[in-house]
Amino acid sequence: MLRKLSHRFPDAALDRTAATHRGLARLVESAKEVTTQLQGITRELLSSPGGNGCTFSADLNLNEQLLHSVFSGCGDVKKRHFRAAGRRGILYFIEGMSDLERIETNILRLLEAKQAIESHQQLLEILPAPLLEFTTDASSAARDVMQGSSLIVMDGFEAAAVLGTIRVAKRDITEARRESALRGPLDAFNETLDDNVAVIRRRTSDVNAKLRYFTVGERAKNQVALIYIEHLIKAAIVDEVSARLRNISTDRLLSAGSLEEQLSEYPWSPFPYLQVTERPDKVVSALYDGRFALIIDNTPWVLIGPSNFQQLLQTTDDYTVTPVVASLIRLTRYIAAVLAVLLPGFYVAVVSFQPGVLPTSLALTIAELRARAPFPAFLEAFVMEALLELFQEAVTRLPEKVVVAASVVGGFVIGSTVVEAGIINPLLVVVMAITAICSYIVPSYALSLSLRWLRIPILLLASTFGLFGVGIGSLFVITHMAALENFGESFLGGLFDTTMLQDWKDNFVRLPANFLRIRPKVFGAQDRSRSGGNTDG
Amino acid sequence: MADDRLKFSPWQLAVVVAATGTGSQIILAPADFIKDTGQWGWITICLGAAVFFFFSFLMLKLAAAFPDKPFTFYSRDLAGKYVGGFVCLWFLLVFYLQFCTILQGFSRVVAFTMFVRTPKEAVAILFLCLCIYGALQSWKTIVRIQEVLIFTALIPLFIMWMTSFLNFNHENLLPLIPRDPVKTVKAVYSTWNFYSGYEVILILYPLIHRLGVSKIRTIAVAFGSMAVFFAIIMIITVGVLTAKTAASLSVPTLLVIKGVEIPGTFLERLELYLVYLWLPVVYDTMVIFLAVPARILADWTGRGDYRHYVIALAVISLIAGVPLEYAIIAEKAGALATAIGVSFSAVVVPALLIAVKLKQRKGKRCVGEPV
């Protein structure tokens, strides 16, 4: 007689199995909750002020359990057991970030060869690692391991040894890629904070060049270095920037742009808040104007503040060519910056509202060209503006080898085709091309983007109010620029400032070096004289 | 709102006075003025500069008696709660009536010159938005705007105006000695329209550096510059059009520049460029004329934030502008604004100065300082 299997094995009955399964599932859920709570407790202990919440003990097993909990889920953290002088020990390190050969030859072999290790002092004598430190704070030790150091815990020692075995994979110092100079120095920053500090230090042996390190990012613990010249920069600026750096609330800091945004008082302004550079010479020059620089680990871009409109329009080559030529180039840049914003607006205003300002022959030619195009001037300009933005964005994102092909397609094929097809009139193509070139002349890419952005509202105003709209738009921009401040300094800087007439010598134009013996007043440098003597210059 | 505490230099005060004075009137005022003065307007302008500089001097003296307090506070200290309040209202109207009348006149000229179909109300609203944005800024920002616009708009406008010399006929100015000197002197009263705005001294004084160059000297330079500028406008307008023709036109200055033909250049219809450059010049005047009443109201009512008042006053000016479309009402409003402005300088300020002296004699010393 056939019977159910459950009759023979009651514990295997479906309902009882299901009940057992449910019980197990509940148990797993509870275990997860307990794990989460334990992780939370571990995290709190690790992040407790002063690191007192989580300390090493003399018991190796307890230390191992503690570090196991700390490094749980960190697959790249390796540990290696060893015996030295009869004591058990464990070495922790990260494979890709620590110098394995150094660990093997300079640490493990030396330790294992030793007959007796009784004190920290003996350990110090044995290990030649340059950065050997003892710590009882497990959280700081864990942080060091995460940065590439090695950690040794040994039975009977209450303190763990942190060894500087960091091996950083880094890019060499190479030529500036975005801010090339014709006759200036060629080197640029890389992604390593220490290298970047070193290239600045190499340019100035001034002991007044001070450096303060800050850790930003509650989780990622990114390093930021604030560098300035003491007794030159206004003390209030250093205090302000230090306070703002301390108050940044973020879990990580990955780029100069995000730090700039965190420091900015005007998140809605299109204008850049700080000057960004990859050139060490520019940073040093700024420091001696009474400004500060922020070097962020893992990015080759250094922020300079306080920043203003004039600084964003200056380049290294302004000081490597003769003053007369530099002045002409600077004036060209200012004109280019204005045209980059206003030119399409002017075109639409003149063509749509005030053709009378043009000579009759030109007005007739434009009217003839416009007669073939089906769209109103504004729509034409808007289409061209959109095309220009598309090309610029595509060229920025594409690999270098494809850029040439994209430029050909964009510039020649589409450019000439839209004209031949009668969609856009040729004069507008000329206008937009000049506008694009003008925005490329602006040395600061961030400022160039701002100017590109400002073209759109000006275009809208021009299409509704003609030249009057362009004027109103320009005044909005001027007012906004005058309202912007940067660590207490005006974004317009000394531009047309009647209280800073001395700064005009290195403003729209650049006078010869003999005339530039005092520092710009605009940044409030405490010692105005560049020769270090007379403050009145 | 930050930075109203920051100090300006006496030269920046002069820039504000000059930029505020040199505003809309360079295009709007000459017609009526030439009716009163004929070809001797430039003499009246120069006399006006001296008279209104004297009133500025009195204002500096008054403000120097209370170097750290704004006018709205010490006017009540000196004249009592109610009379002081009335004085504040008077002071407010000096600026605000000008603001309303200039807004109407400016939008009328712009709509007439630059547009075919666009109504002047649309022009006025757009311009008002700009003025609101400007007036919402701190004094520091406003002063910077004035400095920038002096160099980027006022000086180019002056250079453009000077092209009218191409059509200048000196005979139109003759005889140089006025036939009716009394009439010429009487017209000084209406030159207030040219120089108005110097009253801002009473508001800005606490923000000016105590040390450095004398404020009287910088204000004298400001009035001197304005006098030269306005006198040149008068001389050229009459020299090009004759006094009789200029008096019969509503906006003679535009006709003066319209007649200019610069050979071999790309530029045509210069009057459009002139109006384009006039826009920023009017803007920096209007920002002051809106910002000052808003701050007076904020101080008067004890509310620190003046921004609500900026917006409220701007909206009211738009509504008040409706009756100003009628020429007679606009003329009366202009006359009222002038009367209030001149009487404030000529009556209220001296009266308050006398009150200061009386208080000082009674032993209630005011904290004074040299200007």
PDB file of N, CA and C in Angstrom, chain A residues 219-303:
ATOM      1  N   ARG A 219      33.165  60.613   4.380  1.00  0.00           N
ATOM      2  CA  ARG A 219      33.490  59.207   4.162  1.00  0.00           C
ATOM      3  C   ARG A 219      34.806  59.040   3.421  1.00  0.00           C
ATOM      4  N   ALA A 220      34.943  59.760   2.315  1.00  0.00           N
ATOM      5  CA  ALA A 220      36.126  59.534   1.468  1.00  0.00           C
ATOM      6  C   ALA A 220      37.398  60.151   2.045  1.00  0.00           C
ATOM      7  N   LYS A 221      37.248  61.096   2.963  1.00  0.00           N
ATOM      8  CA  LYS A 221      38.403  61.740   3.620  1.00  0.00           C
ATOM      9  C   LYS A 221      39.417  62.266   2.598  1.00  0.00           C
ATOM     10  N   ASN A 222      38.970  63.134   1.712  1.00  0.00           N
ATOM     11  CA  ASN A 222      39.873  63.692   0.695  1.00  0.00           C
ATOM     12  C   ASN A 222      40.693  64.838   1.274  1.00  0.00           C
ATOM     13  N   GLN A 223      41.920  64.913   0.806  1.00  0.00           N
ATOM     14  CA  GLN A 223      42.830  65.935   1.308  1.00  0.00           C
ATOM     15  C   GLN A 223      42.752  67.199   0.448  1.00  0.00           C
ATOM     16  N   VAL A 224      42.704  68.336   1.117  1.00  0.00           N
ATOM     17  CA  VAL A 224      42.764  69.630   0.422  1.00  0.00           C
ATOM     18  C   VAL A 224      43.849  70.453   1.110  1.00  0.00           C
ATOM     19  N   ALA A 225      44.712  71.052   0.315  1.00  0.00           N
ATOM     20  CA  ALA A 225      45.763  71.893   0.896  1.00  0.00           C
ATOM     21  C   ALA A 225      45.465  73.351   0.577  1.00  0.00           C
ATOM     22  N   LEU A 226      45.477  74.171   1.613  1.00  0.00           N
ATOM     23  CA  LEU A 226      45.313  75.616   1.443  1.00  0.00           C
ATOM     24  C   LEU A 226      46.695  76.242   1.514  1.00  0.00           C
ATOM     25  N   ILE A 227      47.073  76.947   0.479  1.00  0.00           N
ATOM     26  CA  ILE A 227      48.406  77.554   0.447  1.00  0.00           C
ATOM     27  C   ILE A 227      48.281  79.057   0.261  1.00  0.00           C
ATOM     28  N   TYR A 228      49.067  79.801   0.997  1.00  0.00           N
ATOM     29  CA  TYR A 228      49.020  81.263   0.938  1.00  0.00           C
ATOM     30  C   TYR A 228      50.334  81.824   1.464  1.00  0.00           C
ATOM     31  N   ILE A 229      50.543  83.098   1.236  1.00  0.00           N
ATOM     32  CA  ILE A 229      51.756  83.757   1.749  1.00  0.00           C
ATOM     33  C   ILE A 229      51.372  84.542   2.992  1.00  0.00           C
ATOM     34  N   GLU A 230      51.922  84.131   4.094  1.00  0.00           N
ATOM     35  CA  GLU A 230      51.606  84.811   5.350  1.00  0.00           C
ATOM     36  C   GLU A 230      52.167  86.234   5.299  1.00  0.00           C
ATOM     37  N   HIS A 231      51.493  87.136   5.988  1.00  0.00           N
ATOM     38  CA  HIS A 231      51.850  88.568   6.032  1.00  0.00           C
ATOM     39  C   HIS A 231      51.575  89.275   4.709  1.00  0.00           C
ATOM     40  N   LEU A 232      51.095  88.548   3.716  1.00  0.00           N
ATOM     41  CA  LEU A 232      50.725  89.187   2.452  1.00  0.00           C
ATOM     42  C   LEU A 232      49.212  89.131   2.282  1.00  0.00           C
ATOM     43  N   ILE A 233      48.676  87.947   2.419  1.00  0.00           N
ATOM     44  CA  ILE A 233      47.224  87.790   2.251  1.00  0.00           C
ATOM     45  C   ILE A 233      46.513  88.394   3.457  1.00  0.00           C
ATOM     46  N   LYS A 234      45.292  88.895   3.216  1.00  0.00           N
ATOM     47  CA  LYS A 234      44.503  89.419   4.330  1.00  0.00           C
ATOM     48  C   LYS A 234      44.167  88.258   5.261  1.00  0.00           C
ATOM     49  N   ALA A 235      44.419  88.425   6.547  1.00  0.00           N
ATOM     50  CA  ALA A 235      44.191  87.339   7.505  1.00  0.00           C
ATOM     51  C   ALA A 235      42.735  86.881   7.482  1.00  0.00           C
ATOM     52  N   ALA A 236      41.842  87.832   7.247  1.00  0.00           N
ATOM     53  CA  ALA A 236      40.408  87.491   7.257  1.00  0.00           C
ATOM     54  C   ALA A 236      40.078  86.505   6.144  1.00  0.00           C
ATOM     55  N   ILE A 237      40.789  86.601   5.032  1.00  0.00           N
ATOM     56  CA  ILE A 237      40.505  85.689   3.912  1.00  0.00           C
ATOM     57  C   ILE A 237      40.896  84.269   4.305  1.00  0.00           C
ATOM     58  N   VAL A 238      42.060  84.126   4.935  1.00  0.00           N
ATOM     59  CA  VAL A 238      42.506  82.779   5.345  1.00  0.00           C
ATOM     60  C   VAL A 238      41.512  82.193   6.336  1.00  0.00           C
ATOM     61  N   ASP A 239      41.090  83.011   7.292  1.00  0.00           N
ATOM     62  CA  ASP A 239      40.119  82.518   8.282  1.00  0.00           C
ATOM     63  C   ASP A 239      38.822  82.091   7.605  1.00  0.00           C
ATOM     64  N   GLU A 240      38.382  82.920   6.653  1.00  0.00           N
ATOM     65  CA  GLU A 240      37.113  82.645   5.990  1.00  0.00           C
ATOM     66  C   GLU A 240      37.180  81.355   5.171  1.00  0.00           C
ATOM     67  N   VAL A 241      38.254  81.217   4.410  1.00  0.00           N
ATOM     68  CA  VAL A 241      38.341  80.019   3.568  1.00  0.00           C
ATOM     69  C   VAL A 241      38.537  78.777   4.446  1.00  0.00           C
ATOM     70  N   SER A 242      39.275  78.903   5.542  1.00  0.00           N
ATOM     71  CA  SER A 242      39.453  77.764   6.445  1.00  0.00           C
ATOM     72  C   SER A 242      38.114  77.354   7.048  1.00  0.00           C
ATOM     73  N   ALA A 243      37.356  78.371   7.476  1.00  0.00           N
ATOM     74  CA  ALA A 243      36.048  78.075   8.080  1.00  0.00           C
ATOM     75  C   ALA A 243      35.126  77.393   7.073  1.00  0.00           C
ATOM     76  N   ARG A 244      35.165  77.903   5.841  1.00  0.00           N
ATOM     77  CA  ARG A 244      34.276  77.300   4.830  1.00  0.00           C
ATOM     78  C   ARG A 244      34.699  75.874   4.519  1.00  0.00           C
ATOM     79  N   LEU A 245      36.000  75.624   4.490  1.00  0.00           N
ATOM     80  CA  LEU A 245      36.474  74.262   4.219  1.00  0.00           C
ATOM     81  C   LEU A 245      36.039  73.322   5.339  1.00  0.00           C
ATOM     82  N   ARG A 246      36.120  73.811   6.566  1.00  0.00           N
ATOM     83  CA  ARG A 246      35.723  72.967   7.700  1.00  0.00           C
ATOM     84  C   ARG A 246      34.230  72.690   7.685  1.00  0.00           C
ATOM     85  N   ASN A 247      33.461  73.645   7.170  1.00  0.00           N
ATOM     86  CA  ASN A 247      31.998  73.492   7.215  1.00  0.00           C
ATOM     87  C   ASN A 247      31.425  72.721   6.030  1.00  0.00           C
ATOM     88  N   ILE A 248      32.275  72.295   5.127  1.00  0.00           N
ATOM     89  CA  ILE A 248      31.753  71.558   3.971  1.00  0.00           C
ATOM     90  C   ILE A 248      31.162  70.238   4.453  1.00  0.00           C
ATOM     91  N   SER A 249      29.945  69.998   4.033  1.00  0.00           N
ATOM     92  CA  SER A 249      29.289  68.767   4.447  1.00  0.00           C
ATOM     93  C   SER A 249      29.026  67.912   3.211  1.00  0.00           C
ATOM     94  N   THR A 250      29.912  66.982   2.991  1.00  0.00           N
ATOM     95  CA  THR A 250      29.742  66.063   1.855  1.00  0.00           C
ATOM     96  C   THR A 250      30.443  64.761   2.209  1.00  0.00           C
ATOM     97  N   ASP A 251      30.065  63.716   1.523  1.00  0.00           N
ATOM     98  CA  ASP A 251      30.712  62.444   1.846  1.00  0.00           C
ATOM     99  C   ASP A 251      31.983  62.237   1.038  1.00  0.00           C
ATOM    100  N   ARG A 252      32.108  62.949  -0.112  1.00  0.00           N
ATOM    101  CA  ARG A 252      33.326  62.803  -0.901  1.00  0.00           C
ATOM    102  C   ARG A 252      33.566  64.060  -1.716  1.00  0.00           C
ATOM    103  N   LEU A 253      34.801  64.245  -2.105  1.00  0.00           N
ATOM    104  CA  LEU A 253      35.180  65.405  -2.916  1.00  0.00           C
ATOM    105  C   LEU A 253      36.040  64.892  -4.058  1.00  0.00           C
ATOM    106  N   LEU A 254      35.483  64.918  -5.249  1.00  0.00           N
ATOM    107  CA  LEU A 254      36.183  64.264  -6.352  1.00  0.00           C
ATOM    108  C   LEU A 254      36.819  65.236  -7.334  1.00  0.00           C
ATOM    109  N   SER A 255      36.393  66.481  -7.315  1.00  0.00           N
ATOM    110  CA  SER A 255      36.948  67.393  -8.322  1.00  0.00           C
ATOM    111  C   SER A 255      37.045  68.810  -7.772  1.00  0.00           C
ATOM    112  N   ALA A 256      37.839  69.620  -8.479  1.00  0.00           N
ATOM    113  CA  ALA A 256      37.973  71.025  -8.097  1.00  0.00           C
ATOM    114  C   ALA A 256      36.620  71.728  -8.255  1.00  0.00           C
ATOM    115  N   GLY A 257      35.868  71.302  -9.268  1.00  0.00           N
ATOM    116  CA  GLY A 257      34.561  71.926  -9.535  1.00  0.00           C
ATOM    117  C   GLY A 257      33.618  71.760  -8.357  1.00  0.00           C
ATOM    118  N   SER A 258      33.621  70.549  -7.766  1.00  0.00           N
ATOM    119  CA  SER A 258      32.684  70.353  -6.653  1.00  0.00           C
ATOM    120  C   SER A 258      33.134  71.128  -5.419  1.00  0.00           C
ATOM    121  N   LEU A 259      34.439  71.294  -5.234  1.00  0.00           N
ATOM    122  CA  LEU A 259      34.899  72.103  -4.100  1.00  0.00           C
ATOM    123  C   LEU A 259      34.513  73.568  -4.329  1.00  0.00           C
ATOM    124  N   GLU A 260      34.684  74.018  -5.566  1.00  0.00           N
ATOM    125  CA  GLU A 260      34.323  75.405  -5.900  1.00  0.00           C
ATOM    126  C   GLU A 260      32.846  75.653  -5.597  1.00  0.00           C
ATOM    127  N   GLU A 261      32.033  74.676  -5.960  1.00  0.00           N
ATOM    128  CA  GLU A 261      30.598  74.811  -5.728  1.00  0.00           C
ATOM    129  C   GLU A 261      30.277  74.819  -4.235  1.00  0.00           C
ATOM    130  N   GLN A 262      31.020  74.021  -3.492  1.00  0.00           N
ATOM    131  CA  GLN A 262      30.782  73.968  -2.049  1.00  0.00           C
ATOM    132  C   GLN A 262      31.169  75.282  -1.379  1.00  0.00           C
ATOM    133  N   LEU A 263      32.164  75.951  -1.930  1.00  0.00           N
ATOM    134  CA  LEU A 263      32.631  77.199  -1.319  1.00  0.00           C
ATOM    135  C   LEU A 263      31.827  78.411  -1.780  1.00  0.00           C
ATOM    136  N   SER A 264      31.125  78.253  -2.901  1.00  0.00           N
ATOM    137  CA  SER A 264      30.486  79.401  -3.547  1.00  0.00           C
ATOM    138  C   SER A 264      29.318  79.948  -2.735  1.00  0.00           C
ATOM    139  N   GLU A 265      29.180  81.277  -2.784  1.00  0.00           N
ATOM    140  CA  GLU A 265      28.015  81.932  -2.169  1.00  0.00           C
ATOM    141  C   GLU A 265      26.900  82.116  -3.185  1.00  0.00           C
ATOM    142  N   TYR A 266      27.209  81.922  -4.454  1.00  0.00           N
ATOM    143  CA  TYR A 266      26.224  82.192  -5.517  1.00  0.00           C
ATOM    144  C   TYR A 266      26.047  80.959  -6.409  1.00  0.00           C
ATOM    145  N   PRO A 267      25.345  79.957  -5.908  1.00  0.00           N
ATOM    146  CA  PRO A 267      25.226  78.741  -6.718  1.00  0.00           C
ATOM    147  C   PRO A 267      24.449  78.937  -8.015  1.00  0.00           C
ATOM    148  N   TRP A 268      23.641  80.000  -8.093  1.00  0.00           N
ATOM    149  CA  TRP A 268      22.824  80.206  -9.294  1.00  0.00           C
ATOM    150  C   TRP A 268      23.486  81.135 -10.310  1.00  0.00           C
ATOM    151  N   SER A 269      24.631  81.655  -9.972  1.00  0.00           N
ATOM    152  CA  SER A 269      25.287  82.568 -10.917  1.00  0.00           C
ATOM    153  C   SER A 269      25.981  81.773 -12.027  1.00  0.00           C
ATOM    154  N   PRO A 270      25.899  82.281 -13.269  1.00  0.00           N
ATOM    155  CA  PRO A 270      26.609  81.555 -14.337  1.00  0.00           C
ATOM    156  C   PRO A 270      28.121  81.761 -14.284  1.00  0.00           C
ATOM    157  N   PHE A 271      28.581  82.759 -13.540  1.00  0.00           N
ATOM    158  CA  PHE A 271      30.014  83.066 -13.541  1.00  0.00           C
ATOM    159  C   PHE A 271      30.784  82.154 -12.589  1.00  0.00           C
ATOM    160  N   PRO A 272      32.011  81.817 -12.962  1.00  0.00           N
ATOM    161  CA  PRO A 272      32.814  80.963 -12.074  1.00  0.00           C
ATOM    162  C   PRO A 272      33.138  81.691 -10.776  1.00  0.00           C
ATOM    163  N   TYR A 273      33.155  80.955  -9.694  1.00  0.00           N
ATOM    164  CA  TYR A 273      33.395  81.580  -8.390  1.00  0.00           C
ATOM    165  C   TYR A 273      34.894  81.723  -8.125  1.00  0.00           C
ATOM    166  N   LEU A 274      35.645  80.713  -8.485  1.00  0.00           N
ATOM    167  CA  LEU A 274      37.089  80.758  -8.271  1.00  0.00           C
ATOM    168  C   LEU A 274      37.805  80.529  -9.597  1.00  0.00           C
ATOM    169  N   GLN A 275      39.043  80.960  -9.631  1.00  0.00           N
ATOM    170  CA  GLN A 275      39.850  80.738 -10.844  1.00  0.00           C
ATOM    171  C   GLN A 275      40.415  79.320 -10.784  1.00  0.00           C
ATOM    172  N   VAL A 276      40.389  78.634 -11.904  1.00  0.00           N
ATOM    173  CA  VAL A 276      40.914  77.266 -11.949  1.00  0.00           C
ATOM    174  C   VAL A 276      42.132  77.260 -12.860  1.00  0.00           C
ATOM    175  N   THR A 277      43.180  76.589 -12.424  1.00  0.00           N
ATOM    176  CA  THR A 277      44.366  76.539 -13.276  1.00  0.00           C
ATOM    177  C   THR A 277      45.085  75.202 -13.124  1.00  0.00           C
ATOM    178  N   GLU A 278      45.850  74.864 -14.141  1.00  0.00           N
ATOM    179  CA  GLU A 278      46.702  73.684 -14.045  1.00  0.00           C
ATOM    180  C   GLU A 278      48.176  74.108 -14.075  1.00  0.00           C
ATOM    181  N   ARG A 279      48.409  75.425 -13.993  1.00  0.00           N
ATOM    182  CA  ARG A 279      49.766  75.944 -14.134  1.00  0.00           C
ATOM    183  C   ARG A 279      50.333  76.379 -12.775  1.00  0.00           C
ATOM    184  N   PRO A 280      51.440  75.791 -12.357  1.00  0.00           N
ATOM    185  CA  PRO A 280      52.043  76.187 -11.075  1.00  0.00           C
ATOM    186  C   PRO A 280      52.503  77.646 -11.061  1.00  0.00           C
ATOM    187  N   ASP A 281      53.009  78.138 -12.203  1.00  0.00           N
ATOM    188  CA  ASP A 281      53.487  79.530 -12.235  1.00  0.00           C
ATOM    189  C   ASP A 281      52.346  80.511 -11.979  1.00  0.00           C
ATOM    190  N   LYS A 282      51.164  80.164 -12.459  1.00  0.00           N
ATOM    191  CA  LYS A 282      50.007  81.024 -12.237  1.00  0.00           C
ATOM    192  C   LYS A 282      49.639  81.052 -10.749  1.00  0.00           C
ATOM    193  N   VAL A 283      49.760  79.906 -10.121  1.00  0.00           N
ATOM    194  CA  VAL A 283      49.433  79.818  -8.699  1.00  0.00           C
ATOM    195  C   VAL A 283      50.406  80.669  -7.885  1.00  0.00           C
ATOM    196  N   VAL A 284      51.688  80.529  -8.189  1.00  0.00           N
ATOM    197  CA  VAL A 284      52.694  81.278  -7.428  1.00  0.00           C
ATOM    198  C   VAL A 284      52.503  82.782  -7.633  1.00  0.00           C
ATOM    199  N   SER A 285      52.225  83.151  -8.870  1.00  0.00           N
ATOM    200  CA  SER A 285      51.976  84.567  -9.157  1.00  0.00           C
ATOM    201  C   SER A 285      50.781  85.072  -8.346  1.00  0.00           C
ATOM    202  N   ALA A 286      49.739  84.261  -8.281  1.00  0.00           N
ATOM    203  CA  ALA A 286      48.542  84.653  -7.519  1.00  0.00           C
ATOM    204  C   ALA A 286      48.853  84.758  -6.026  1.00  0.00           C
ATOM    205  N   LEU A 287      49.659  83.833  -5.526  1.00  0.00           N
ATOM    206  CA  LEU A 287      49.989  83.860  -4.096  1.00  0.00           C
ATOM    207  C   LEU A 287      50.680  85.171  -3.737  1.00  0.00           C
ATOM    208  N   TYR A 288      51.542  85.638  -4.636  1.00  0.00           N
ATOM    209  CA  TYR A 288      52.274  86.883  -4.356  1.00  0.00           C
ATOM    210  C   TYR A 288      51.458  88.130  -4.690  1.00  0.00           C
ATOM    211  N   ASP A 289      50.231  87.930  -5.123  1.00  0.00           N
ATOM    212  CA  ASP A 289      49.297  89.063  -5.236  1.00  0.00           C
ATOM    213  C   ASP A 289      48.435  89.159  -3.983  1.00  0.00           C
ATOM    214  N   GLY A 290      48.642  88.238  -3.050  1.00  0.00           N
ATOM    215  CA  GLY A 290      47.843  88.233  -1.816  1.00  0.00           C
ATOM    216  C   GLY A 290      46.619  87.355  -1.927  1.00  0.00           C
ATOM    217  N   ARG A 291      46.724  86.317  -2.752  1.00  0.00           N
ATOM    218  CA  ARG A 291      45.588  85.412  -2.922  1.00  0.00           C
ATOM    219  C   ARG A 291      45.939  84.044  -2.347  1.00  0.00           C
ATOM    220  N   PHE A 292      44.986  83.142  -2.345  1.00  0.00           N
ATOM    221  CA  PHE A 292      45.258  81.800  -1.829  1.00  0.00           C
ATOM    222  C   PHE A 292      44.985  80.774  -2.924  1.00  0.00           C
ATOM    223  N   ALA A 293      45.511  79.565  -2.717  1.00  0.00           N
ATOM    224  CA  ALA A 293      45.236  78.480  -3.667  1.00  0.00           C
ATOM    225  C   ALA A 293      44.794  77.258  -2.897  1.00  0.00           C
ATOM    226  N   LEU A 294      43.922  76.497  -3.521  1.00  0.00           N
ATOM    227  CA  LEU A 294      43.444  75.257  -2.911  1.00  0.00           C
ATOM    228  C   LEU A 294      43.843  74.098  -3.817  1.00  0.00           C
ATOM    229  N   ILE A 295      44.682  73.223  -3.281  1.00  0.00           N
ATOM    230  CA  ILE A 295      45.115  72.058  -4.062  1.00  0.00           C
ATOM    231  C   ILE A 295      44.334  70.856  -3.548  1.00  0.00           C
ATOM    232  N   ILE A 296      43.688  70.198  -4.470  1.00  0.00           N
ATOM    233  CA  ILE A 296      42.836  69.069  -4.076  1.00  0.00           C
ATOM    234  C   ILE A 296      43.516  67.786  -4.537  1.00  0.00           C
ATOM    235  N   ASP A 297      43.604  66.842  -3.629  1.00  0.00           N
ATOM    236  CA  ASP A 297      44.224  65.570  -3.988  1.00  0.00           C
ATOM    237  C   ASP A 297      43.397  64.876  -5.078  1.00  0.00           C
ATOM    238  N   ASN A 298      44.060  64.257  -5.984  1.00  0.00           N
ATOM    239  CA  ASN A 298      43.440  63.480  -7.067  1.00  0.00           C
ATOM    240  C   ASN A 298      42.837  64.316  -8.184  1.00  0.00           C
ATOM    241  N   THR A 299      43.223  65.567  -8.264  1.00  0.00           N
ATOM    242  CA  THR A 299      42.812  66.366  -9.416  1.00  0.00           C
ATOM    243  C   THR A 299      43.957  67.315  -9.797  1.00  0.00           C
ATOM    244  N   PRO A 300      44.184  67.494 -11.099  1.00  0.00           N
ATOM    245  CA  PRO A 300      45.274  68.388 -11.500  1.00  0.00           C
ATOM    246  C   PRO A 300      44.859  69.850 -11.528  1.00  0.00           C
ATOM    247  N   TRP A 301      43.636  70.133 -11.116  1.00  0.00           N
ATOM    248  CA  TRP A 301      43.148  71.515 -11.192  1.00  0.00           C
ATOM    249  C   TRP A 301      43.234  72.163  -9.826  1.00  0.00           C
ATOM    250  N   VAL A 302      43.862  73.306  -9.776  1.00  0.00           N
ATOM    251  CA  VAL A 302      44.024  74.038  -8.522  1.00  0.00           C
ATOM    252  C   VAL A 302      43.127  75.269  -8.558  1.00  0.00           C
ATOM    253  N   LEU A 303      42.472  75.530  -7.433  1.00  0.00           N
ATOM    254  CA  LEU A 303      41.575  76.689  -7.356  1.00  0.00           C
ATOM    255  C   LEU A 303      42.322  77.881  -6.768  1.00  0.00           C
TER     256      LEU A 303
END
